[in-house]
Coordinates of C-alpha atoms and ligand atoms in Angstrom, one line a residue:
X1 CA 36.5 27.9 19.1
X2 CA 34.2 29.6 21.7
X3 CA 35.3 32.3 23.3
X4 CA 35.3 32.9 27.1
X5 CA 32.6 35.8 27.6
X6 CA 33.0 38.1 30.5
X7 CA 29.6 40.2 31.1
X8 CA 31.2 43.4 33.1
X9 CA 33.9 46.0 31.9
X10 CA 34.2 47.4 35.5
X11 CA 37.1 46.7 37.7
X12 CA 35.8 42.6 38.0
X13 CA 35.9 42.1 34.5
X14 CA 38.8 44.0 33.2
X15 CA 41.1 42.7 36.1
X16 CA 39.7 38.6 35.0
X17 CA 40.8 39.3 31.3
X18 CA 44.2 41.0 32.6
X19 CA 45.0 38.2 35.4
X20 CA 44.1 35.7 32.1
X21 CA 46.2 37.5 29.5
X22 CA 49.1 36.8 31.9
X23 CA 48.5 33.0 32.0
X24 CA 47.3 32.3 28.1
X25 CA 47.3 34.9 25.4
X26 CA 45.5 33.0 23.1
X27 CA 42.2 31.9 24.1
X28 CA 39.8 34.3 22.2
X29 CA 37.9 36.7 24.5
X30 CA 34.7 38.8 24.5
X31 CA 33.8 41.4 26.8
X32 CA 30.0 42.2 26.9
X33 CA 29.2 45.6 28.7
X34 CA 26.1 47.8 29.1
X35 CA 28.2 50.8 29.7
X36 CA 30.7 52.6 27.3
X37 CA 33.6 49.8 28.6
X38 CA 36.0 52.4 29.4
X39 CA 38.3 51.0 32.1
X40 CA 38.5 53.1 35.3
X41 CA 38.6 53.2 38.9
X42 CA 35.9 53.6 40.5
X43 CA 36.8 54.5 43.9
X44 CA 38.1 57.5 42.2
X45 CA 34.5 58.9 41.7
X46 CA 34.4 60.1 44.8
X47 CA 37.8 62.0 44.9
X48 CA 36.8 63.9 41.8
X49 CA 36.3 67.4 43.0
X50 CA 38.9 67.6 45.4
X51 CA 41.1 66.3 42.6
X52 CA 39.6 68.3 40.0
X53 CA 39.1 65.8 37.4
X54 CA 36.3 65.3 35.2
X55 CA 34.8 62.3 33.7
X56 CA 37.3 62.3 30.9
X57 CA 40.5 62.8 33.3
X58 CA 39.6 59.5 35.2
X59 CA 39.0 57.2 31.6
X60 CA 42.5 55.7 31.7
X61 CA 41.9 53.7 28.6
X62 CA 39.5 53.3 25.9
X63 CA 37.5 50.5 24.9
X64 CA 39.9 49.8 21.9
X65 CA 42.6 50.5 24.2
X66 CA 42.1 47.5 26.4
X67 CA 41.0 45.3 23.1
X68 CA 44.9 46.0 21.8
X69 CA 46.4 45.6 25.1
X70 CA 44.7 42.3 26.0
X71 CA 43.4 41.0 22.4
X72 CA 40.2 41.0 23.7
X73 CA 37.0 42.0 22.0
X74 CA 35.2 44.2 23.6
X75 CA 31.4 45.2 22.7
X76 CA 30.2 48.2 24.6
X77 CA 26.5 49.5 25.0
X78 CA 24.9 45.6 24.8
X79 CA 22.3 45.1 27.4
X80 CA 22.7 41.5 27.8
X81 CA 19.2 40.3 28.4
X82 CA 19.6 36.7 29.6
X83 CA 21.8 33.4 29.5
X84 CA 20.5 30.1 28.2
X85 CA 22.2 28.0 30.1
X86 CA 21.8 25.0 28.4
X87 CA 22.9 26.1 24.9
X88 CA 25.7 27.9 26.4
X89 CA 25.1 31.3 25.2
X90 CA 24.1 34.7 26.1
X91 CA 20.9 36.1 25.3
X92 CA 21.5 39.6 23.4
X93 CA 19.1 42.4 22.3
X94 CA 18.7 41.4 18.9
X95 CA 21.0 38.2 18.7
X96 CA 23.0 36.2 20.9
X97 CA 27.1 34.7 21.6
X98 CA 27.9 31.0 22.3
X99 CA 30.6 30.9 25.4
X100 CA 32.5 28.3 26.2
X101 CA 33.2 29.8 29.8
X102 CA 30.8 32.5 31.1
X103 CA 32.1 35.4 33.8
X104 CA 29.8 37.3 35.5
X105 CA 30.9 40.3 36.8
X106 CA 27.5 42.2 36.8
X107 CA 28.6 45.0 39.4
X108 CA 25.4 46.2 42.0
X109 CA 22.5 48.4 41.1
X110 CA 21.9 51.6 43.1
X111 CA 19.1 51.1 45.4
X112 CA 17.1 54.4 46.3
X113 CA 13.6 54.2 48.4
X114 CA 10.6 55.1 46.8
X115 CA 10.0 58.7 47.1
X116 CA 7.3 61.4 46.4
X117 CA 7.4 64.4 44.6
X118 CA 7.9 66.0 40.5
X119 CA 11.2 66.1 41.1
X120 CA 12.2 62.5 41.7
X121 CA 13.2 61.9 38.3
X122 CA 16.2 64.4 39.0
X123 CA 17.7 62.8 41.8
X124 CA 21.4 61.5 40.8
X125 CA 23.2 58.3 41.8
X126 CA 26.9 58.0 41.1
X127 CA 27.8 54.1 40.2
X128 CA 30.1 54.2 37.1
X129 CA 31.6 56.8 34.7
X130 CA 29.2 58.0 32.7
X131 CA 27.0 58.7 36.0
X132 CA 29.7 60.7 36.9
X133 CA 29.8 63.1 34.1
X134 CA 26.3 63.6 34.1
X135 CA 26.6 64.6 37.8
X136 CA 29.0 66.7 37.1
X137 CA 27.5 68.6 34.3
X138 CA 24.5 68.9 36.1
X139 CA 26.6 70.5 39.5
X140 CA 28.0 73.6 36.6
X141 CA 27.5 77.1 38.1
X142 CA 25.3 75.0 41.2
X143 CA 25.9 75.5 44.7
X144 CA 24.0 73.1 47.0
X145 CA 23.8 69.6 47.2
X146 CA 21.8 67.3 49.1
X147 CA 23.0 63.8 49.7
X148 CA 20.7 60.9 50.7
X149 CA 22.4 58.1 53.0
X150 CA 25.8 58.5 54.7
X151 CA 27.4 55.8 54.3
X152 CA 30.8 55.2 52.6
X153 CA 29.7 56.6 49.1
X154 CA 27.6 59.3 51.1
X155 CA 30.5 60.5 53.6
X156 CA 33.0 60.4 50.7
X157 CA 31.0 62.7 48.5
X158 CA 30.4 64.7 51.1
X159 CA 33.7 65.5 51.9
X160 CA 34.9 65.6 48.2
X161 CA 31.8 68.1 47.2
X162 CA 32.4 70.0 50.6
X163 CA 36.3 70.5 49.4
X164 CA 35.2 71.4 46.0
X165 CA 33.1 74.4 47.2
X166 CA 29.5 72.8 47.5
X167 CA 27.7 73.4 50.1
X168 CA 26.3 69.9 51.4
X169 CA 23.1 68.5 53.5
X170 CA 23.4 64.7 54.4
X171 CA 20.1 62.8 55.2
X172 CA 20.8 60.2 57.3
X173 CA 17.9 58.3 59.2
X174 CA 20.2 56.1 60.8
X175 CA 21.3 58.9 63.6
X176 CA 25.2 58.9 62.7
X177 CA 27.8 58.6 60.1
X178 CA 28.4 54.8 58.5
X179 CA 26.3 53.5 61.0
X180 CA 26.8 49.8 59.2
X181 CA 30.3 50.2 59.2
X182 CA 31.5 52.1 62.5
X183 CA 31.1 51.8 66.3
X184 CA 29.3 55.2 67.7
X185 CA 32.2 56.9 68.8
X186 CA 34.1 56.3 65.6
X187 CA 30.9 57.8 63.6
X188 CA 30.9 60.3 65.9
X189 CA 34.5 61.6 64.6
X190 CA 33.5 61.1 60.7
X191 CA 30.6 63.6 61.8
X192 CA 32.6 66.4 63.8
X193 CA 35.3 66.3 61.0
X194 CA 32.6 66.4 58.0
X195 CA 31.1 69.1 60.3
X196 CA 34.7 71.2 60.1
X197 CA 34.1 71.1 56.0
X198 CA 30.7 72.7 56.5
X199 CA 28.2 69.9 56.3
X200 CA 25.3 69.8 57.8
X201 CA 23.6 66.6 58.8
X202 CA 19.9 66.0 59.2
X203 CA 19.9 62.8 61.1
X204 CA 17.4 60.5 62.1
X205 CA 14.3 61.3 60.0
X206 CA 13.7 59.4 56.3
X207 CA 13.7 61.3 53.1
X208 CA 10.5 61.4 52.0
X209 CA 10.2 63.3 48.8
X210 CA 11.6 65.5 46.2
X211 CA 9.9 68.7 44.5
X212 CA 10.5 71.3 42.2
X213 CA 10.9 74.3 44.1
X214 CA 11.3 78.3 42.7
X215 CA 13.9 79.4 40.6
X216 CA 15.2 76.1 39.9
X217 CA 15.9 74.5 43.4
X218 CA 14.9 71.2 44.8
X219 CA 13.2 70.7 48.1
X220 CA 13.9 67.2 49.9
X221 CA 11.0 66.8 51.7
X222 CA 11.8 64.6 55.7
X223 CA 9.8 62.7 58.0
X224 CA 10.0 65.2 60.3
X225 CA 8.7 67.6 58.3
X226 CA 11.9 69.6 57.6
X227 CA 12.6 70.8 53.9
X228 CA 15.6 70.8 52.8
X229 CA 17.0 73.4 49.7
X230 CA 19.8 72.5 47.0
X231 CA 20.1 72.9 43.0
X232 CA 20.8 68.7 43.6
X233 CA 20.3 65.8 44.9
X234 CA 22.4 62.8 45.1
X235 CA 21.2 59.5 46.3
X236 CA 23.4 57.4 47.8
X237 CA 21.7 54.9 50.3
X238 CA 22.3 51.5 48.7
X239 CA 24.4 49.0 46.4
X240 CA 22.2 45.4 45.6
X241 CA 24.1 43.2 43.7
X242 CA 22.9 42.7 40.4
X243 CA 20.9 39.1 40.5
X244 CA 18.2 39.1 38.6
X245 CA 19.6 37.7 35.1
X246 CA 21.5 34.8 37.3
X247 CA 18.2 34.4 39.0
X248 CA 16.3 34.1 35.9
X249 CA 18.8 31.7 34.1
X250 CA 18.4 29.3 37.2
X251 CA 21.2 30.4 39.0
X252 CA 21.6 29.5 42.8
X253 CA 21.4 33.2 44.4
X254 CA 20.8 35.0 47.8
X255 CA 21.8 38.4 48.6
X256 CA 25.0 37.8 45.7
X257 CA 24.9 35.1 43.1
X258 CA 26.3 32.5 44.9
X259 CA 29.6 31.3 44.1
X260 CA 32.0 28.5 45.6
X261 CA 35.3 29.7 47.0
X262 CA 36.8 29.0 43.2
X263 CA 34.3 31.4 41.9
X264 CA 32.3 28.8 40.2
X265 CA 27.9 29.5 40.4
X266 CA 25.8 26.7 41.2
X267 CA 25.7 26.0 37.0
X268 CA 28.6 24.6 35.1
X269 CA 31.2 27.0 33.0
X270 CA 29.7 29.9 34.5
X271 CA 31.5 32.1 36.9
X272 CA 30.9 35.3 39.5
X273 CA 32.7 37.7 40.9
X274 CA 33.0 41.3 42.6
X275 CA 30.0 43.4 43.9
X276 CA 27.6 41.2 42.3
X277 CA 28.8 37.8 44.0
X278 CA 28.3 35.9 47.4
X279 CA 31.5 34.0 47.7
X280 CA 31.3 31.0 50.5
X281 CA 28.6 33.4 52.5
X282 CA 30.7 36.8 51.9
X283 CA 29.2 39.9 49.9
X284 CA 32.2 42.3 50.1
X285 CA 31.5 45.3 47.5
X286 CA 35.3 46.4 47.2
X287 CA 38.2 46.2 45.6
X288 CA 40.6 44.0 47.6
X289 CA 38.2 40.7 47.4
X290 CA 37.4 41.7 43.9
X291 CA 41.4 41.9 43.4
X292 CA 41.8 38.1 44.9
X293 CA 38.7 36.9 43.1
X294 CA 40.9 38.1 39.3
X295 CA 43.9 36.5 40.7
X296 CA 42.3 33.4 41.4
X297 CA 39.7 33.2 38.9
X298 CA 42.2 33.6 36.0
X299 CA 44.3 30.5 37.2
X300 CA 41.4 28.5 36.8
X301 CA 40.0 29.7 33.4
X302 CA 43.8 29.1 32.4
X303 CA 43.1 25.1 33.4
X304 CA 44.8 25.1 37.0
X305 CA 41.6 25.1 39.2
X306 CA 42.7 28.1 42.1
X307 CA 40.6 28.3 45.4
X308 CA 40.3 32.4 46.0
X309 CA 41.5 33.1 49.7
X310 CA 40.4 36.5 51.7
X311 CA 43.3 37.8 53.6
X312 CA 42.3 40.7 56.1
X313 CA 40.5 43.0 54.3
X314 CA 40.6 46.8 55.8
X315 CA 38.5 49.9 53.9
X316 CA 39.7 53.2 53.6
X317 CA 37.0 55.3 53.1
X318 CA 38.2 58.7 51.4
X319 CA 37.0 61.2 54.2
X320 CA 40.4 63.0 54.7
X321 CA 38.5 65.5 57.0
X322 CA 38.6 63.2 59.3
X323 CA 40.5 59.5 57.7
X324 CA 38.8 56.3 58.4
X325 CA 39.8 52.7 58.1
X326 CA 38.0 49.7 59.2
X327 CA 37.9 46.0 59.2
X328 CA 34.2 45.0 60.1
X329 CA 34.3 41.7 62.1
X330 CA 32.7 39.0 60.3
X331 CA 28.6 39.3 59.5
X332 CA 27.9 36.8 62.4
X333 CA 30.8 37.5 65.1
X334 CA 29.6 37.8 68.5
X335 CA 32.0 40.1 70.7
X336 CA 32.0 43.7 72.0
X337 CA 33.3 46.6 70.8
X338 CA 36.3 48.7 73.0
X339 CA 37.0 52.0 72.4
X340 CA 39.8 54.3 73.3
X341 CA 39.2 58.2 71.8
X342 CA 41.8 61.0 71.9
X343 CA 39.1 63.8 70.3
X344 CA 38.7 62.7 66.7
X345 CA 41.5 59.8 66.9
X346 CA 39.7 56.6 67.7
X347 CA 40.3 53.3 68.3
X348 CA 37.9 50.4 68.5
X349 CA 39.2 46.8 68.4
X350 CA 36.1 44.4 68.2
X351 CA 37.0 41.5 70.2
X352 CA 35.4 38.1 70.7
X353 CA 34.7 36.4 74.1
X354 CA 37.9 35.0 74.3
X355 CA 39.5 38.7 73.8
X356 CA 40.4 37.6 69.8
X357 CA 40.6 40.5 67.7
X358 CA 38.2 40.0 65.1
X359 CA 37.5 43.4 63.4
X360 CA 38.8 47.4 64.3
X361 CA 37.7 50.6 63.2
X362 CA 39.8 53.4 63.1
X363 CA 39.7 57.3 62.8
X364 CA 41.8 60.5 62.8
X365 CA 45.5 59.4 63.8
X366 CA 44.6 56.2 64.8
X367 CA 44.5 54.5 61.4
X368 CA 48.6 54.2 61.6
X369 CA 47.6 51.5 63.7
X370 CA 46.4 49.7 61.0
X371 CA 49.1 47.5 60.2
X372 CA 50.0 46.4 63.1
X373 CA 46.4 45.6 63.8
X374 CA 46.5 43.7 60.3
X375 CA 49.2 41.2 61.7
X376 CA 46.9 40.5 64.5
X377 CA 43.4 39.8 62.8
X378 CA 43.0 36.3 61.4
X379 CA 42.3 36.6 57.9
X380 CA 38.4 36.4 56.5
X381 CA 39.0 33.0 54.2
X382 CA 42.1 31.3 54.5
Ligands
FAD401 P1 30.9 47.5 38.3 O1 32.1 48.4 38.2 O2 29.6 48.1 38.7 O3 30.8 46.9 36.9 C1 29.7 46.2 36.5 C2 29.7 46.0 35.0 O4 28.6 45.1 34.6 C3 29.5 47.3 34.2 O5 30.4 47.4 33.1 C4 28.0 47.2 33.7 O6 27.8 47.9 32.5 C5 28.0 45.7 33.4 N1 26.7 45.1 33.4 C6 25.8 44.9 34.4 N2 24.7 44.3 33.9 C7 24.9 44.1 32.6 C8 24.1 43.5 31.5 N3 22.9 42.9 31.7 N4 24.6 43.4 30.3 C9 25.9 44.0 30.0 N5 26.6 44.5 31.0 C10 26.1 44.6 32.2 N6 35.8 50.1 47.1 C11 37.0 50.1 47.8 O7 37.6 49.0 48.1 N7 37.6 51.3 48.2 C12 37.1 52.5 47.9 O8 37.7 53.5 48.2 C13 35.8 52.5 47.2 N8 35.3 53.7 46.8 C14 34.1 53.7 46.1 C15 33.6 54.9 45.7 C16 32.4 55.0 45.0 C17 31.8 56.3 44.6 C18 31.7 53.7 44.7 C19 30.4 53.8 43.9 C20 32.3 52.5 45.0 C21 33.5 52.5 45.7 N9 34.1 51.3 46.1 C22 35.3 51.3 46.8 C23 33.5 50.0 45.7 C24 34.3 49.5 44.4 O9 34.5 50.5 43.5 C25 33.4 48.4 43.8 O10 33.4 47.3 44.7 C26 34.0 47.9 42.4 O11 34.3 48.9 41.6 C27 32.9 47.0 41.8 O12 33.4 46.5 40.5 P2 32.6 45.5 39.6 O13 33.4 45.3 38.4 O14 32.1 44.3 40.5 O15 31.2 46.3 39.3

């Protein structure tokens, strides 16, 4: 029999063969991952300092771990080079698997811009595990870190490095905190709270390069002609999902791989979900829609074809010098944005023409508002 083959041991993949396990415990399946397939959280990367754990402390189960617990296979360190869609099997380095059912669940590359200088080739991105313990080996007996991009993986390391003793620049072109996530004045209060920690923010010009400097430093090199000194530098500007191999195999795709709301790619037997899908028009990079999408997805692999439904879908973003959470209105909502601000506490309600609340952003003490605010938004796909 053919197995199922999931490509992905992140928090997509591991939560498909858990949601499955529950419904048929039979069906033989294989796990394919380019990584070391330890599961873990990855929104836990960014709490690591102030939490003190390394790389190790946030593996919460080996490889063989989740093989026993799920009778899975799993097969870590295979790049999976491409999928031949009409023989129904994966393309592998030196070899390749029949599937009977194929689950993408690719995550999203790091995106950084193309910069300058000798020292390029040192500048870190955090996106799984094993990124993380390099990082944090290379951060022993350092003191400075620049971070490229402040959005929500940018803020959060800022805060988490700034609590673990780092002293942090942020490079942000865009003028202001999450500027793709917040209204101004609730940026404005991720800033003056980051700012309490210590960092200091370099907004509005673009990082241009990176050198070697003396004695081991690293000079990010702005726009505006501004050099910036650290012993690191961490990139953090930008997640694409991973298309490419869906692409390639003749996959429909557009910023995601594109997926129908029960998960299912424009191909038959093949399957997409988490950072690297588009369901029904929605790219969402986190871990409630990824949640739904194992919940959903599962039923169907099990034979009892399950629509995935987004309820509302709020992000915390782990910048407990000043707390943040936020429901961005749809992509292409048209509305305004009001604002009430007590100092750091803010409250923005986006609200359509017709005074509907359709997204809210919320900082400081405001975000106890969030529930009730949940009960009023209507939810993203019903
Ligand atoms: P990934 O975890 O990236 O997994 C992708 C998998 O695919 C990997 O195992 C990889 O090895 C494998 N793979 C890819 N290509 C191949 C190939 N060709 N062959 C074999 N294997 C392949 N979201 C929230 O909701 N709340 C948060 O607080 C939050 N904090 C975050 C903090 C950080 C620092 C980061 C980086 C993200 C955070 N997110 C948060 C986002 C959230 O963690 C992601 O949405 C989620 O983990 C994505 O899971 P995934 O399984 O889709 O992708």
């Amino acid at each position: 029999m053919k197995p199922i083959v999931v490509i992905g041991s992140g928090l997509a993949g591991f939560n498909v063969v858990k949601e499955f396990r529950k419904l048929d415990k039979e069906t033989p399946l294989v796990v394919l991952t380019a990584d070391d397939g330890r599961s873990y959280s990855k929104p836990m990367l960014s709490t690591g300092f102030t939490k003190e754990k390394a790389a190790d402390d946030l593996a919460m189960a080996s490889p063989e771990q989740v093989a026993e617990q799920f009778n899975v296979t799993v097969r870590t360190h295979v790049h999976v080079a491409g999928i031949d869609v009409d023989g129904h099997r994966v393309l592998l380095p030196d070899d390749h698997l029949d599937y009977s059912t194929l689950v993408l669940a690719l995550g999203a590359d790091t995106w950084t811009p193309p910069l300058e200088g000798d020292a390029v080739g040192e500048v870190f991105s955090v996106n799984d595990l094993m990124d993380y313990g390099r990082f944090r080996e290379a951060l022993q007996g350092k003191r400075r870190v620049t971070i490229l991009g402040g959005g929500l993986i940018g803020c959060e390391f800022a805060n988490d490095l700034s609590n673990g003793g780092f002293e942090v620049a942020l490079v942000e072109p865009m003028g202001r905190c999450l500027p793709l996530l917040l209204p101004q004045a609730a940026s404005e209060a991720v800033g003056r709270g980051l700012e309490t920690l210590g960092v200091r923010f370099h907004f509005g010009p673009l990082a241009q390069a990176v050198h070697h400097g003396d004695d081991g430093t690293l000079i990010t090199e702005l726009s505006d002609g501004t050099r910036v000194e650290s012993e690191v530098v961490l990139s953090a500007i930008g997640l694409r999902p991973r298309i490419d191999m869906a692409k390639e195999a003749g996959l429909r795709t557009n910023r995601g791989i594109l997926t129908d709301r029960t998960l299912r790619t424009s191909t038959e037997d093949i399957y997409a979900l988490g950072d690297c899908a588009e369901v029904e028009g929605h790219v969402l990079p986190y871990v409630l829609p990824l949640m739904a999408s194992a919940r959903a997805l599962a039923k169907t692999l099990a034979g009892e074809e399950t629509a995935v439904s987004y309820g509302v879908m709020p992000v915390t973003i782990k910048t407990p010098a000043c707390p943040v959470v936020v429901c961005p209105p749809p992509a292409d909502s048209e509305g305004e944005w009001e604002v009430a601000q007590q100092e750091n506490d803010v409250t923005a309600l986006f609200r359509g023409a017709d005074g509907t609340l359709l997204g809210y952003a919320l900082t400081g003490e405001a975000v106890k508002e969030k529930l009730k605010l949940n009960k009023e938004l209507p939810a993203l796909m019903p």
